[in-house]
Coordinates of C-alpha atoms in Angstrom, one line a residue:
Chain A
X1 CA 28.1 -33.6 26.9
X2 CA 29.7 -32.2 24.1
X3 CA 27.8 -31.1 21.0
X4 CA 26.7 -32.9 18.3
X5 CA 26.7 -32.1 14.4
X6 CA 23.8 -33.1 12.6
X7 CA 23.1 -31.7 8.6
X8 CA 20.0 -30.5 7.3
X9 CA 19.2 -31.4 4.1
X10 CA 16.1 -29.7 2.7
X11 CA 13.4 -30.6 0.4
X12 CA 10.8 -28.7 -1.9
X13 CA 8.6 -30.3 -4.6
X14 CA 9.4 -29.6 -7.9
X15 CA 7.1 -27.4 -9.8
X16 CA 6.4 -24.2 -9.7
X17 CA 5.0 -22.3 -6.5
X18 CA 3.4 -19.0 -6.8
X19 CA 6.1 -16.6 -6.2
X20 CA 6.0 -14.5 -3.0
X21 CA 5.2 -11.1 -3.2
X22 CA 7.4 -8.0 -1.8
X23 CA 5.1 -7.6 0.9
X24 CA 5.8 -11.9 1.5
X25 CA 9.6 -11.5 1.6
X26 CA 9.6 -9.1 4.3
X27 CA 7.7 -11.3 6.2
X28 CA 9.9 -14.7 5.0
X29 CA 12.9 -12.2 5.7
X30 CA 11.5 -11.0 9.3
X31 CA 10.7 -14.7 10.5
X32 CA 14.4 -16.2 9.3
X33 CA 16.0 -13.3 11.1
X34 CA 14.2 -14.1 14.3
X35 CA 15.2 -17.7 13.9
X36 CA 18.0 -17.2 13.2
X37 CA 18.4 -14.7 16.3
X38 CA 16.9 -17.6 18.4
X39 CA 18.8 -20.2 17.8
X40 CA 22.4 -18.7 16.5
X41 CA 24.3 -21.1 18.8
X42 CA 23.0 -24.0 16.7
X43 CA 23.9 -22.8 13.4
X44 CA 27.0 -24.1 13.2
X45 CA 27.1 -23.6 8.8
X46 CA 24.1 -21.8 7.2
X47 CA 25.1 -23.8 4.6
X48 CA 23.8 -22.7 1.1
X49 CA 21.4 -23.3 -2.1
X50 CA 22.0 -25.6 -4.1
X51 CA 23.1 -25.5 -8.2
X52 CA 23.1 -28.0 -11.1
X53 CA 25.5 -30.4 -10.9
X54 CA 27.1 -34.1 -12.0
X55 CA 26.4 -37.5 -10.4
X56 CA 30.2 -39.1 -10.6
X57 CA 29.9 -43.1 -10.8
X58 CA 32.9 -45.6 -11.6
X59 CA 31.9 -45.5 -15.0
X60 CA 31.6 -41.6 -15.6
X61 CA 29.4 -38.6 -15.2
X62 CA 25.9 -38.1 -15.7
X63 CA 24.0 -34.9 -15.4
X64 CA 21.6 -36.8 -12.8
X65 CA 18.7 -37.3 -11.7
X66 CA 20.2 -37.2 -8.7
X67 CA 17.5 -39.2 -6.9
X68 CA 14.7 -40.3 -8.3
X69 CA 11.7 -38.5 -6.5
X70 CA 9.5 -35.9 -7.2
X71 CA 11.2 -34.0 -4.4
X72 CA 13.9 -31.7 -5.3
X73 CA 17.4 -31.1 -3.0
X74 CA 17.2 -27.4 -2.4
X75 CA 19.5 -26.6 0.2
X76 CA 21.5 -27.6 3.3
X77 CA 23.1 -26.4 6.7
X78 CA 24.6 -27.8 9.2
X79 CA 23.1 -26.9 13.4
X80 CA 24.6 -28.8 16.1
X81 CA 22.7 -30.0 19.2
X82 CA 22.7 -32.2 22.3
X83 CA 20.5 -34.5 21.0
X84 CA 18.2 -35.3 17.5
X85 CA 15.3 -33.9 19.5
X86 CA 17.0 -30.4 20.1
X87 CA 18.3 -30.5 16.3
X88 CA 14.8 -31.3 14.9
X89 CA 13.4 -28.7 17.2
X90 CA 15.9 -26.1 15.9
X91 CA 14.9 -27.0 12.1
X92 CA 11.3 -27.1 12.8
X93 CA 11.3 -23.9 13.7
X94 CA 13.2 -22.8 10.3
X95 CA 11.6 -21.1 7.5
X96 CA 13.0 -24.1 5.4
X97 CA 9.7 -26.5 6.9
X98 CA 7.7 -23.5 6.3
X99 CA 6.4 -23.6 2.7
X100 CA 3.9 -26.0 1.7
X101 CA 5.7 -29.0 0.1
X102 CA 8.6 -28.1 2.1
X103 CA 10.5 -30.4 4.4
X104 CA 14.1 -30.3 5.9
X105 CA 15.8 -34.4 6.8
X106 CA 18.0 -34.6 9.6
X107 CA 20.8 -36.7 10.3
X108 CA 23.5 -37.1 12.1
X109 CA 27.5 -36.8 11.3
X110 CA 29.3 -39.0 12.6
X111 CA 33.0 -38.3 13.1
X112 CA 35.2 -40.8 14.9
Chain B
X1 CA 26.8 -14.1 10.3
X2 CA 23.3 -12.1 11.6
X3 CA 21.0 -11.1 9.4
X4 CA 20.2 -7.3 10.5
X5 CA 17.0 -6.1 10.6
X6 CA 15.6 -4.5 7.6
X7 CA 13.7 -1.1 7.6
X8 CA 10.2 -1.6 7.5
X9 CA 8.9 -2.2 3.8
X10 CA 12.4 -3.0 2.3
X11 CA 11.4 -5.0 -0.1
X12 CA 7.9 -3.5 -1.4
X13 CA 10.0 0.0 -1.1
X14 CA 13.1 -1.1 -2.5
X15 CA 10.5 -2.7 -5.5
X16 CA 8.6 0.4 -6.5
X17 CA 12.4 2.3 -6.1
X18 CA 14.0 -0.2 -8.3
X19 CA 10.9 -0.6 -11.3
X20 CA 10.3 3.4 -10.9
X21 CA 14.3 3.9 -11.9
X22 CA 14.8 1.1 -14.3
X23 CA 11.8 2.0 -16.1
X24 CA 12.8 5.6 -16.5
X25 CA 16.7 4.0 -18.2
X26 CA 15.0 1.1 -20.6
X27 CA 11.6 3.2 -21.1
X28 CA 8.6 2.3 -19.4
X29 CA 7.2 0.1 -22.1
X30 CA 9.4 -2.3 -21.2
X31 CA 7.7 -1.8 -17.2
X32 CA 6.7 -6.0 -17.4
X33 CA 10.1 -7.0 -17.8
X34 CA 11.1 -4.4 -15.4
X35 CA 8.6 -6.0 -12.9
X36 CA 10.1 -9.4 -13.7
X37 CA 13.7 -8.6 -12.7
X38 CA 13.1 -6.9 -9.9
X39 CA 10.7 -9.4 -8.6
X40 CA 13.7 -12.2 -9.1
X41 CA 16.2 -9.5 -7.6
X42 CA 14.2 -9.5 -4.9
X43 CA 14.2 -13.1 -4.7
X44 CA 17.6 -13.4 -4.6
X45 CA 18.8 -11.1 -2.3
X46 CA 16.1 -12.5 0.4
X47 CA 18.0 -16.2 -0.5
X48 CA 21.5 -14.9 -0.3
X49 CA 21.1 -12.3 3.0
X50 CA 19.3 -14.7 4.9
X51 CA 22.6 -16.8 4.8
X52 CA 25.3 -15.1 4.0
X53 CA 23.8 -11.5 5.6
X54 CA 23.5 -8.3 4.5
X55 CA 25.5 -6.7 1.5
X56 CA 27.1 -3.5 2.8
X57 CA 24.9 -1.1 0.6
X58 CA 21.8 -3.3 0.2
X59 CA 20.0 -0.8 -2.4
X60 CA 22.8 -1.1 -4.2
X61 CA 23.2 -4.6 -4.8
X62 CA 19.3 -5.0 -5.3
X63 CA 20.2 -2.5 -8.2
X64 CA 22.6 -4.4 -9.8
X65 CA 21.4 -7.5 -9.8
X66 CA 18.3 -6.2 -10.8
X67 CA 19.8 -4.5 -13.7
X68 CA 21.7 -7.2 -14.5
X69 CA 18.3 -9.6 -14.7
X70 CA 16.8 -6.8 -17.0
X71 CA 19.5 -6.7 -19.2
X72 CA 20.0 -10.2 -19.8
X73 CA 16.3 -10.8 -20.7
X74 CA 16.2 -7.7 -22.7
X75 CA 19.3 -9.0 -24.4
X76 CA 18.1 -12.4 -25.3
X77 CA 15.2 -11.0 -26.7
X78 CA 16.5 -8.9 -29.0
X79 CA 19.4 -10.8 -30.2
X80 CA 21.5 -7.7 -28.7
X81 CA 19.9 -5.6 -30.9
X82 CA 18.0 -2.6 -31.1
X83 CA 16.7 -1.7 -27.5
X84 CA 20.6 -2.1 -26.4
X85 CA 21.8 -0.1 -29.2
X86 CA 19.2 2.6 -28.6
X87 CA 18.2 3.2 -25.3
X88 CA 20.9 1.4 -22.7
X89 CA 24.1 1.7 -24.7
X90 CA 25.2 4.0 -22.1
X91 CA 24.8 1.8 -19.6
X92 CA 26.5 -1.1 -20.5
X93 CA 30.0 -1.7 -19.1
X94 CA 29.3 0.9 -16.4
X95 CA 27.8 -2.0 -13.9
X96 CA 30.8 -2.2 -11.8
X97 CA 31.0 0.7 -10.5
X98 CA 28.2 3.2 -12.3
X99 CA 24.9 2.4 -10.9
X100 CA 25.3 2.0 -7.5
X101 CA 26.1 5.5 -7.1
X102 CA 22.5 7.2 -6.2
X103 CA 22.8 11.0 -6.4
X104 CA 20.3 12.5 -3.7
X105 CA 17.3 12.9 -4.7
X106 CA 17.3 11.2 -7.6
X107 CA 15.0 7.9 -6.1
X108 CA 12.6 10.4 -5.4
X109 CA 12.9 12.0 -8.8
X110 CA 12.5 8.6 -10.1
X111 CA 9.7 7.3 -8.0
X112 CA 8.0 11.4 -8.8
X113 CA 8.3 10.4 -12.5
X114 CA 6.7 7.2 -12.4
X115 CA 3.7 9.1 -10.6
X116 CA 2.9 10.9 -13.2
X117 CA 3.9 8.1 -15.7
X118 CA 1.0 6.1 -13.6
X119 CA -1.3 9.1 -14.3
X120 CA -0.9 9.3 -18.1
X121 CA -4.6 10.3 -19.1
X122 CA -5.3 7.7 -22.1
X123 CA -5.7 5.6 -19.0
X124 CA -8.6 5.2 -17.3
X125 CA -8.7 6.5 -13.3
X126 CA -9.1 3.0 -12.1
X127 CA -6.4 1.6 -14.0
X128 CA -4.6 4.3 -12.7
X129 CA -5.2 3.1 -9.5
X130 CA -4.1 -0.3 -9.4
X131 CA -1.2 0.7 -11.6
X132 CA 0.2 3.1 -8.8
X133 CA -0.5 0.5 -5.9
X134 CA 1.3 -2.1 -8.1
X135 CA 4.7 -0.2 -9.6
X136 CA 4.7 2.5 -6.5
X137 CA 3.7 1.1 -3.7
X138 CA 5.0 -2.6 -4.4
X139 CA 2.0 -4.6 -3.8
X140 CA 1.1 -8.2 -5.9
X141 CA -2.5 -8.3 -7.8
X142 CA -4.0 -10.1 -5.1
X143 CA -2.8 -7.6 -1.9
X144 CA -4.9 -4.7 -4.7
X145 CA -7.9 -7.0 -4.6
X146 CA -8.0 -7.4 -1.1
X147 CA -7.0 -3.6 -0.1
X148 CA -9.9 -2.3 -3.1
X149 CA -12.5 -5.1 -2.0
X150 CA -12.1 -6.2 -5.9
X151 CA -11.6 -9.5 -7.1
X152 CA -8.1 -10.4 -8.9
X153 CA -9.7 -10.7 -12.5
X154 CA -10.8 -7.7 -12.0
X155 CA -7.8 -5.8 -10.7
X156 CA -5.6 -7.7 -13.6
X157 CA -8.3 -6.6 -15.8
X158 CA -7.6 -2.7 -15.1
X159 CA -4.3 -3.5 -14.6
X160 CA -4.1 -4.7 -18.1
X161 CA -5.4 -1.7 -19.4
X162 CA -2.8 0.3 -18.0
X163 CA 0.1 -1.6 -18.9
X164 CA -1.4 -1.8 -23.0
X165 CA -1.3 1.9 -22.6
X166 CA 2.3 1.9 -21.7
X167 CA 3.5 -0.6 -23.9
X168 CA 2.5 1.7 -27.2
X169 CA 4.3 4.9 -25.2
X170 CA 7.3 5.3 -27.0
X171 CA 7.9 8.6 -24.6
X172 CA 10.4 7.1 -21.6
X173 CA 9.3 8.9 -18.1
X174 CA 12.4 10.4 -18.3
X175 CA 11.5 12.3 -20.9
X176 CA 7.9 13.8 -19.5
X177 CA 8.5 17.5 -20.1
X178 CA 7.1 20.0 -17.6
X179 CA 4.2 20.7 -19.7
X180 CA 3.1 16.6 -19.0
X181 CA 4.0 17.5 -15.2
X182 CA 1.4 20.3 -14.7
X183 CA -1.3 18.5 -16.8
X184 CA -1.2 15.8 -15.1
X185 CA -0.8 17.1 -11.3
X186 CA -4.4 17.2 -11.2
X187 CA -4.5 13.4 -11.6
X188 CA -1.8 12.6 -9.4
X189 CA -3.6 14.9 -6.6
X190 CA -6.9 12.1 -7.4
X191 CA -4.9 9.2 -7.3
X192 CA -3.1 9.8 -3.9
X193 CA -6.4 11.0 -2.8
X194 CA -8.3 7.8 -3.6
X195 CA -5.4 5.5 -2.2
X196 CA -5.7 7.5 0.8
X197 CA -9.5 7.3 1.0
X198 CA -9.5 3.4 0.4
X199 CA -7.4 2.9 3.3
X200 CA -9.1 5.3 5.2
X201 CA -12.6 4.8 4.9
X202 CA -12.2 0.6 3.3
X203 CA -14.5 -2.0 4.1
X204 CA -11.7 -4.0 5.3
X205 CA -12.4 -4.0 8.7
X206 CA -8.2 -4.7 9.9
X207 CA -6.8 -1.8 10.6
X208 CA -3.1 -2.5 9.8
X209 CA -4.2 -3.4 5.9
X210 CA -5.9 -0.1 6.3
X211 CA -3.6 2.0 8.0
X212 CA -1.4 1.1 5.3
X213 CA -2.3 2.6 2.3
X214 CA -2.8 5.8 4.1
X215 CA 0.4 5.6 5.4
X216 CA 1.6 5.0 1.1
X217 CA -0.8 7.5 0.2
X218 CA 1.1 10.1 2.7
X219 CA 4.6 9.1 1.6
X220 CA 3.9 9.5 -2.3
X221 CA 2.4 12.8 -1.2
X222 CA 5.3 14.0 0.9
X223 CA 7.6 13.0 -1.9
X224 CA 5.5 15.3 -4.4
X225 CA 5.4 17.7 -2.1
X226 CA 9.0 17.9 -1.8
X227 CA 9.7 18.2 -5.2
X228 CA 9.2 21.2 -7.4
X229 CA 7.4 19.4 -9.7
X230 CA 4.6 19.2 -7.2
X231 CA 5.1 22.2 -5.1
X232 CA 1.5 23.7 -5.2
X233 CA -1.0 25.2 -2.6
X234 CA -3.3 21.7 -3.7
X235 CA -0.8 19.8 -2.7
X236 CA -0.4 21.2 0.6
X237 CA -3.5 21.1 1.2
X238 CA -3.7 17.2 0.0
X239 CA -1.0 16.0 2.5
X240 CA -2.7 18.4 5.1
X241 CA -5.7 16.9 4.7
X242 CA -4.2 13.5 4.9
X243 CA -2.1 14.3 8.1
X244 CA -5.6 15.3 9.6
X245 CA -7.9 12.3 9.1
X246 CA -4.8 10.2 9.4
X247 CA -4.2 11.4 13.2
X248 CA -7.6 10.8 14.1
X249 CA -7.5 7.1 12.8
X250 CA -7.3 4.8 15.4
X251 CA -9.5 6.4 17.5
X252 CA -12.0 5.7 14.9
X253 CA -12.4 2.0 16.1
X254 CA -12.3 0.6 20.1
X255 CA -11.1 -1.9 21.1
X256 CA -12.8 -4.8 19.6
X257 CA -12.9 -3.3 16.4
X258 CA -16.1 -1.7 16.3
X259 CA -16.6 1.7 14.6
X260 CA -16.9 4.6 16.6
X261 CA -18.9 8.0 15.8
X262 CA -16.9 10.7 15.8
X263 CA -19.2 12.2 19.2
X264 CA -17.7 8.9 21.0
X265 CA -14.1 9.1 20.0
X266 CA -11.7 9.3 22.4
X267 CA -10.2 12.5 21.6
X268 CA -6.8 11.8 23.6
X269 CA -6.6 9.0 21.7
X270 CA -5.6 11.6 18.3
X271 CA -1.9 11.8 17.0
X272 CA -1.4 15.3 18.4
X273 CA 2.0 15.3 16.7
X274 CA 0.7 14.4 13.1
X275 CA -2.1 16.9 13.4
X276 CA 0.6 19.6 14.3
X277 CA 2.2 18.6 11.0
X278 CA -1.2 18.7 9.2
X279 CA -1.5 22.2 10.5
X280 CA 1.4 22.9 9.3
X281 CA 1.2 22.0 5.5
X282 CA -2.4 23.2 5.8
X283 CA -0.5 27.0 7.0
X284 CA 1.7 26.6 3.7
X285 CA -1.2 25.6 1.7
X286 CA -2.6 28.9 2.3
X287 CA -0.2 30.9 -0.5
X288 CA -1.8 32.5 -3.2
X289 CA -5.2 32.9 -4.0
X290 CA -5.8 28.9 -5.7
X291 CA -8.8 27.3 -2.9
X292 CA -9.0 23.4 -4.0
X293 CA -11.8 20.9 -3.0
X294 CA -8.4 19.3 -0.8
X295 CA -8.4 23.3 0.9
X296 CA -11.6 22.5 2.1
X297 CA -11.7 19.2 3.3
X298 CA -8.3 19.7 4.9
X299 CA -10.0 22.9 6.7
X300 CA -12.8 20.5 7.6
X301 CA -10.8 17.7 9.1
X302 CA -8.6 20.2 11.1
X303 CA -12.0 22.3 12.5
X304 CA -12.2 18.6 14.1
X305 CA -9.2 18.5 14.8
X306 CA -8.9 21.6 16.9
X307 CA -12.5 21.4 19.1
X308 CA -11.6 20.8 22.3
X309 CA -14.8 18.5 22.2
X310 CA -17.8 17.5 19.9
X311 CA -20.3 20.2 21.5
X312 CA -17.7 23.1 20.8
X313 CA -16.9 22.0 17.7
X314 CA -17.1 25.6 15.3
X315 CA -19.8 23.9 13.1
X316 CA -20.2 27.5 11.1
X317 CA -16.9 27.0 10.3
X318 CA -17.4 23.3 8.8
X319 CA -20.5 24.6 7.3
X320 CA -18.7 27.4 5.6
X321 CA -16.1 24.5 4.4
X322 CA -18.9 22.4 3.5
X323 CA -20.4 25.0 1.3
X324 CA -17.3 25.8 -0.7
X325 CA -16.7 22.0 -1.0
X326 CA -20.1 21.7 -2.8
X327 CA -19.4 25.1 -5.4
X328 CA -15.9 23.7 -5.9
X329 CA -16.6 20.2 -6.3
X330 CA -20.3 19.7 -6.4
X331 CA -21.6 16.2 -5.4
X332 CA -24.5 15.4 -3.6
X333 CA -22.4 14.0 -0.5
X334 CA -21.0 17.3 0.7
X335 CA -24.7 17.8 0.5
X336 CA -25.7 15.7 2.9
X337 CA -22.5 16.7 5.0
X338 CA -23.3 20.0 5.4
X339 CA -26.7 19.0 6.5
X340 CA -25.5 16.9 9.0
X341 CA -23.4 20.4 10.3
X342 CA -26.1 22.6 10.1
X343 CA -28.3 19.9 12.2
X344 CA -25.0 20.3 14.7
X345 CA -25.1 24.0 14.2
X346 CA -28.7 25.0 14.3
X347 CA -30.3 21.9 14.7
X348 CA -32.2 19.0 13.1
X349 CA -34.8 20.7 11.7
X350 CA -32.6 23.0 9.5
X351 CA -30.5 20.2 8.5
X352 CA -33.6 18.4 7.5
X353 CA -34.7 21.9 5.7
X354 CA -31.3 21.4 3.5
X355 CA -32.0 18.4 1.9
X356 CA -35.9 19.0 1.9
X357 CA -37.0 18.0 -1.7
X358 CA -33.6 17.4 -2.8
X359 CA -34.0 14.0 -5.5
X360 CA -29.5 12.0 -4.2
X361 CA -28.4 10.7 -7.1
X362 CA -29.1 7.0 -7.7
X363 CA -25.4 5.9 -5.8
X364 CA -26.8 8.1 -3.0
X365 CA -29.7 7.1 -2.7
X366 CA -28.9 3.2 -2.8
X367 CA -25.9 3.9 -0.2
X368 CA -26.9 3.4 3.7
X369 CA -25.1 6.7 4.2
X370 CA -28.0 8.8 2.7
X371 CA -30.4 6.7 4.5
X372 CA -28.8 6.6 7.4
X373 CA -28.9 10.5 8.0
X374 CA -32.3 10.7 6.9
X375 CA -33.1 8.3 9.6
X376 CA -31.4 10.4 12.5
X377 CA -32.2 13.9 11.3
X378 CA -35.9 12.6 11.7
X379 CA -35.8 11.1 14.7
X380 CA -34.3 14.1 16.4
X381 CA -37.3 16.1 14.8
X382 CA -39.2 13.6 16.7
X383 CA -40.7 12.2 13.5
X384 CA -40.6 7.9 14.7
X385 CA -42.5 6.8 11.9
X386 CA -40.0 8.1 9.4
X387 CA -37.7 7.4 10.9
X388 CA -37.8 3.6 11.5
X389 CA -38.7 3.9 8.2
X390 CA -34.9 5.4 6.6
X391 CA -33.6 3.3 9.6
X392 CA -34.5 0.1 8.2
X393 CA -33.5 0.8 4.9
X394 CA -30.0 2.2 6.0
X395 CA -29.4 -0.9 8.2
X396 CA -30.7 -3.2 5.1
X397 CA -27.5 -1.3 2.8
X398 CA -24.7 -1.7 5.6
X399 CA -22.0 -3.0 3.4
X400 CA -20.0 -4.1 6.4
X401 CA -21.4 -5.8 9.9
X402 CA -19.1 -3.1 11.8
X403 CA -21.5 -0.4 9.8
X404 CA -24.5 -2.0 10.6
X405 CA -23.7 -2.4 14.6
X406 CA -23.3 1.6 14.5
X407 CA -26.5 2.3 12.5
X408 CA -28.3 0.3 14.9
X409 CA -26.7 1.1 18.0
X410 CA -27.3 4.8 16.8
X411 CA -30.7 4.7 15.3
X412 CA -32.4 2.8 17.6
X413 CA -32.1 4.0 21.0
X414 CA -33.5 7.2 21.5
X415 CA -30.3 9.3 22.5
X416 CA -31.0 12.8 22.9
X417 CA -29.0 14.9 20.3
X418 CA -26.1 14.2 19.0
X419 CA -25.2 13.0 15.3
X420 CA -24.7 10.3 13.0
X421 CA -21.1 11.8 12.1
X422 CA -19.1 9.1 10.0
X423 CA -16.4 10.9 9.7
X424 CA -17.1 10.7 5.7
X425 CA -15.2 11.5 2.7
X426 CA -15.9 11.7 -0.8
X427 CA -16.7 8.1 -1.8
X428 CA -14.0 6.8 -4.1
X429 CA -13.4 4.9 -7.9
X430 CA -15.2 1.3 -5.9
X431 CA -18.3 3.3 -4.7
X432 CA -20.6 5.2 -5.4

């Protein structure tokens, strides 16, 4: 059964978390790298952060909100996997789910 | 696309590298916002290498982002004016291809200078303290708390006595002069010796949290002892002494955690290759005629070190140590350490005879150590009453459940000789 793409879209509240300490990152930076390690033949894009941006309409350009929500669209990637079940495994092992507040939606591309 | 494995502390390593040589080009008043821009550095290089991997020189590109984060805040602070025009105006422009350029030696020079920056004597020993942990060693306010058993106001407290003290410096670290560097060795010698000793004899009963700041305490120590600025017999004798105790660490605990005397250690269990290092600085520590309080401790630790086994330990010789220790440094501890050698030496009674009508200082006498001795030297005389008595009140003191489970394991069954050996050290800035 040939793979399917699915893209990761993930979430973090807005407001400010307590930021991590050195001692944190290396341990943020040591988990990602074993997931990473673990589950490289998923990652099909690491995808990227996020920046400012424009909604586009018919009528012109705002400078958002882009959704209304108390959420805030940090990030994506793209994984592909047999199924839903093996994508959402593959996220929720993922440093992404990993901060409180934090969640990663998954859905899948369809291509014709 | 991987994401290579980092050495181990990168980041906390990299931080104290890249606040230690910032600080030294803007001037260390400026040491918040240094703290600031590397922190975010830090931040995004952990974003960016998780995806797009590792830079090929990742110090480098710390630096210059870093830089780049200090210089922008500085900037818009000042309305481009006077700290550029003063103190960086040499380094603007040379971003692309100046600062990632590191000379040899020079982190070490850098991280040397904030040492002894940390160590500036209008500042007060335990703001010393939590100033070296935070700007060398990379650590947050609340990793200090834990690792000095104080509570975060209280480490931001002495923190922010420190960094008041720098702010009104209008001397850069680069510009301590070697007058400032001998002054202050003294200090520095303290302060490596009291991150050393919180790791090594903490409260905290996990041994990795502990383990650690000896381990910082020995890499600070091998830097100064690598640099001429540092290069004295004390300072041998510091990293010697560290090396010793450090070797024997683990075998300090078994396996569920529980302290150990130093008569039940498993001696097999010692680092024999970092107690041949100890040796070593301890042989180059032995120049000239200068005999430091870190001389005789290291000579104590590596008597231990050497005995084949606890009966045929050289107890003279830790005596001797013991003695010099007190003329050299006198505090009532070595005291009661060289009573607990003599007791090893010649027996209980003369240890007992050693601190016969001797009055401990209050944070002696209120510490289960002083107790605790007290209790064994007179049971071994065969004196119950007594001791049951000092037992009780030693057990009553135990600051940590591990220390209480020795006293009472020790004190109360009626073992035939041996001692209550705690492998102690000076107590440090949080006791006594």
């Amino acid at each position: 059964m040939p793979k399917q793409k699915y893209l990761c879209i993930q979430r973090s509240q807005s407001g400010k978390s307590e930021k991590p300490s050195p001692a944190q990152m290396e341990e943020m930076y040591a988990k990602f790298h074993a997931w990473k390690e673990k589950f490289q033949k998923n990652i099909v894009d690491m995808g990227g952060k996020l920046g400012s941006g424009k909604v586009v309409t018919s009528e012109g350009a705002t400078d958002g909100p882009f959704v209304e929500a108390k959420e805030v669209v940090g990030g994506f990637m793209i994984v592909s996997a047999e199924s839903l079940e093996e994508a959402m495994e593959v996220v929720r092992e993922s440093p992404g789910v990993v901060m409180p507040g934090s969640s990663v939606e998954v859905r899948e591309i369809h291509t014709p | 696309m991987s994401t290579p494995k980092l050495v181990e502390h990168f980041f906390r390593h990299e931080y104290a590298r890249l606040v230690a040589t910032l600080s030294r080009r803007v001037g260390v008043q400026y040491i918040e916002d240094v703290e600031d821009a590397v922190q975010s550095a830090l931040m995004t290089a952990l974003e960016t290498w998780t995806i797009a991997g590792l830079p090929d020189n990742p110090p480098a590109w710390l630096f210059r982002v870093a830089h780049n984060n200090l210089m922008g805040e500085l900037r818009r602070r000042t309305g481009r004016r006077r700290i550029l025009e003063q103190n960086v105006k040499e380094h603007i422009g040379t971003l692309e291809n100046g600062p990632e350029i590191f000379l040899a030696g020079e982190v070490e020079d850098d991280l040397l200078r904030m040492l002894f920056v940390c160590c500036d004597e209008a500042i007060p020993v335990e703001s010393q303290l939590v100033l070296a942990l935070k700007t060398l060693c990379g650590f947050e306010i609340r990793e200090i708390a834990l690792r000095l058993f104080a509570s975060e106001a209280n480490v931001y407290k002495r923190l922010g006595r420190a960094r008041s003290r720098l702010r009104k410096l209008r001397l850069y670290p680069g510009k301590l002069t070697g007058k400032h560097y001998s002054s202050r060795l003294p200090v520095v010698h303290k302060i490596l010796y009291l991150v050393f000793t919180e790791g090594y004899l903490s409260s905290q009963s996990e041994m990795a949290i502990r383990r650690e700041l000896c381990d910082e305490a020995i890499r600070l120590a091998t830097i100064l002892a690598e640099h001429p600025a540092g290069q004295t017999p004390e300072t041998f004798a510091l990293l010697a002494l560290m090396h010793l105790h450090a070797a024997r660490m683990t075998a300090r605990q078994d396996s569920s955690g529980a302290l150990l005397l130093l008569e039940e250690q498993e001696r097999a269990l010692w680092d024999q290759q970092r107690i041949q290092v100890g040796l070593e600085w301890l042989a180059k520590s032995a120049k000239g005629d200068g005999f430091s309080r870190y001389h005789a401790e290291a000579g104590i630790a590596a008597e231990h070190c050497l005995a084949p086994s606890f009966r045929e330990t050289r107890w003279n010789k830790v005596v001797e140590c013991y003695a010099l220790l007190e003329r050299i440094a006198p505090s009532a501890i070595h005291k009661l350490n060289r009573a607990v050698a003599v007791a090893e030496w010649q027996g209980p009674a003369e240890g007992l005879a050693i601190l016969k009508g001797f009055e401990p200082p209050t944070w002696l006498a209120g510490s289960y150590l002083w107790a605790a001795v007290l209790a064994d030297l007179h049971r071994r005389c065969g004196y119950v009453h007594t001791a049951n008595r000092y037992r009780d009140v030693a057990c009553k003191l135990a600051p940590t459940p591990a220390v209480k489970e020795l006293l009472q394991r020790r004190l109360q069954i009626g073992l035939p000789g041996g001692s209550l050996n705690l492998d102690k050290l000076e107590s440090g800035v949080n006791r006594g």
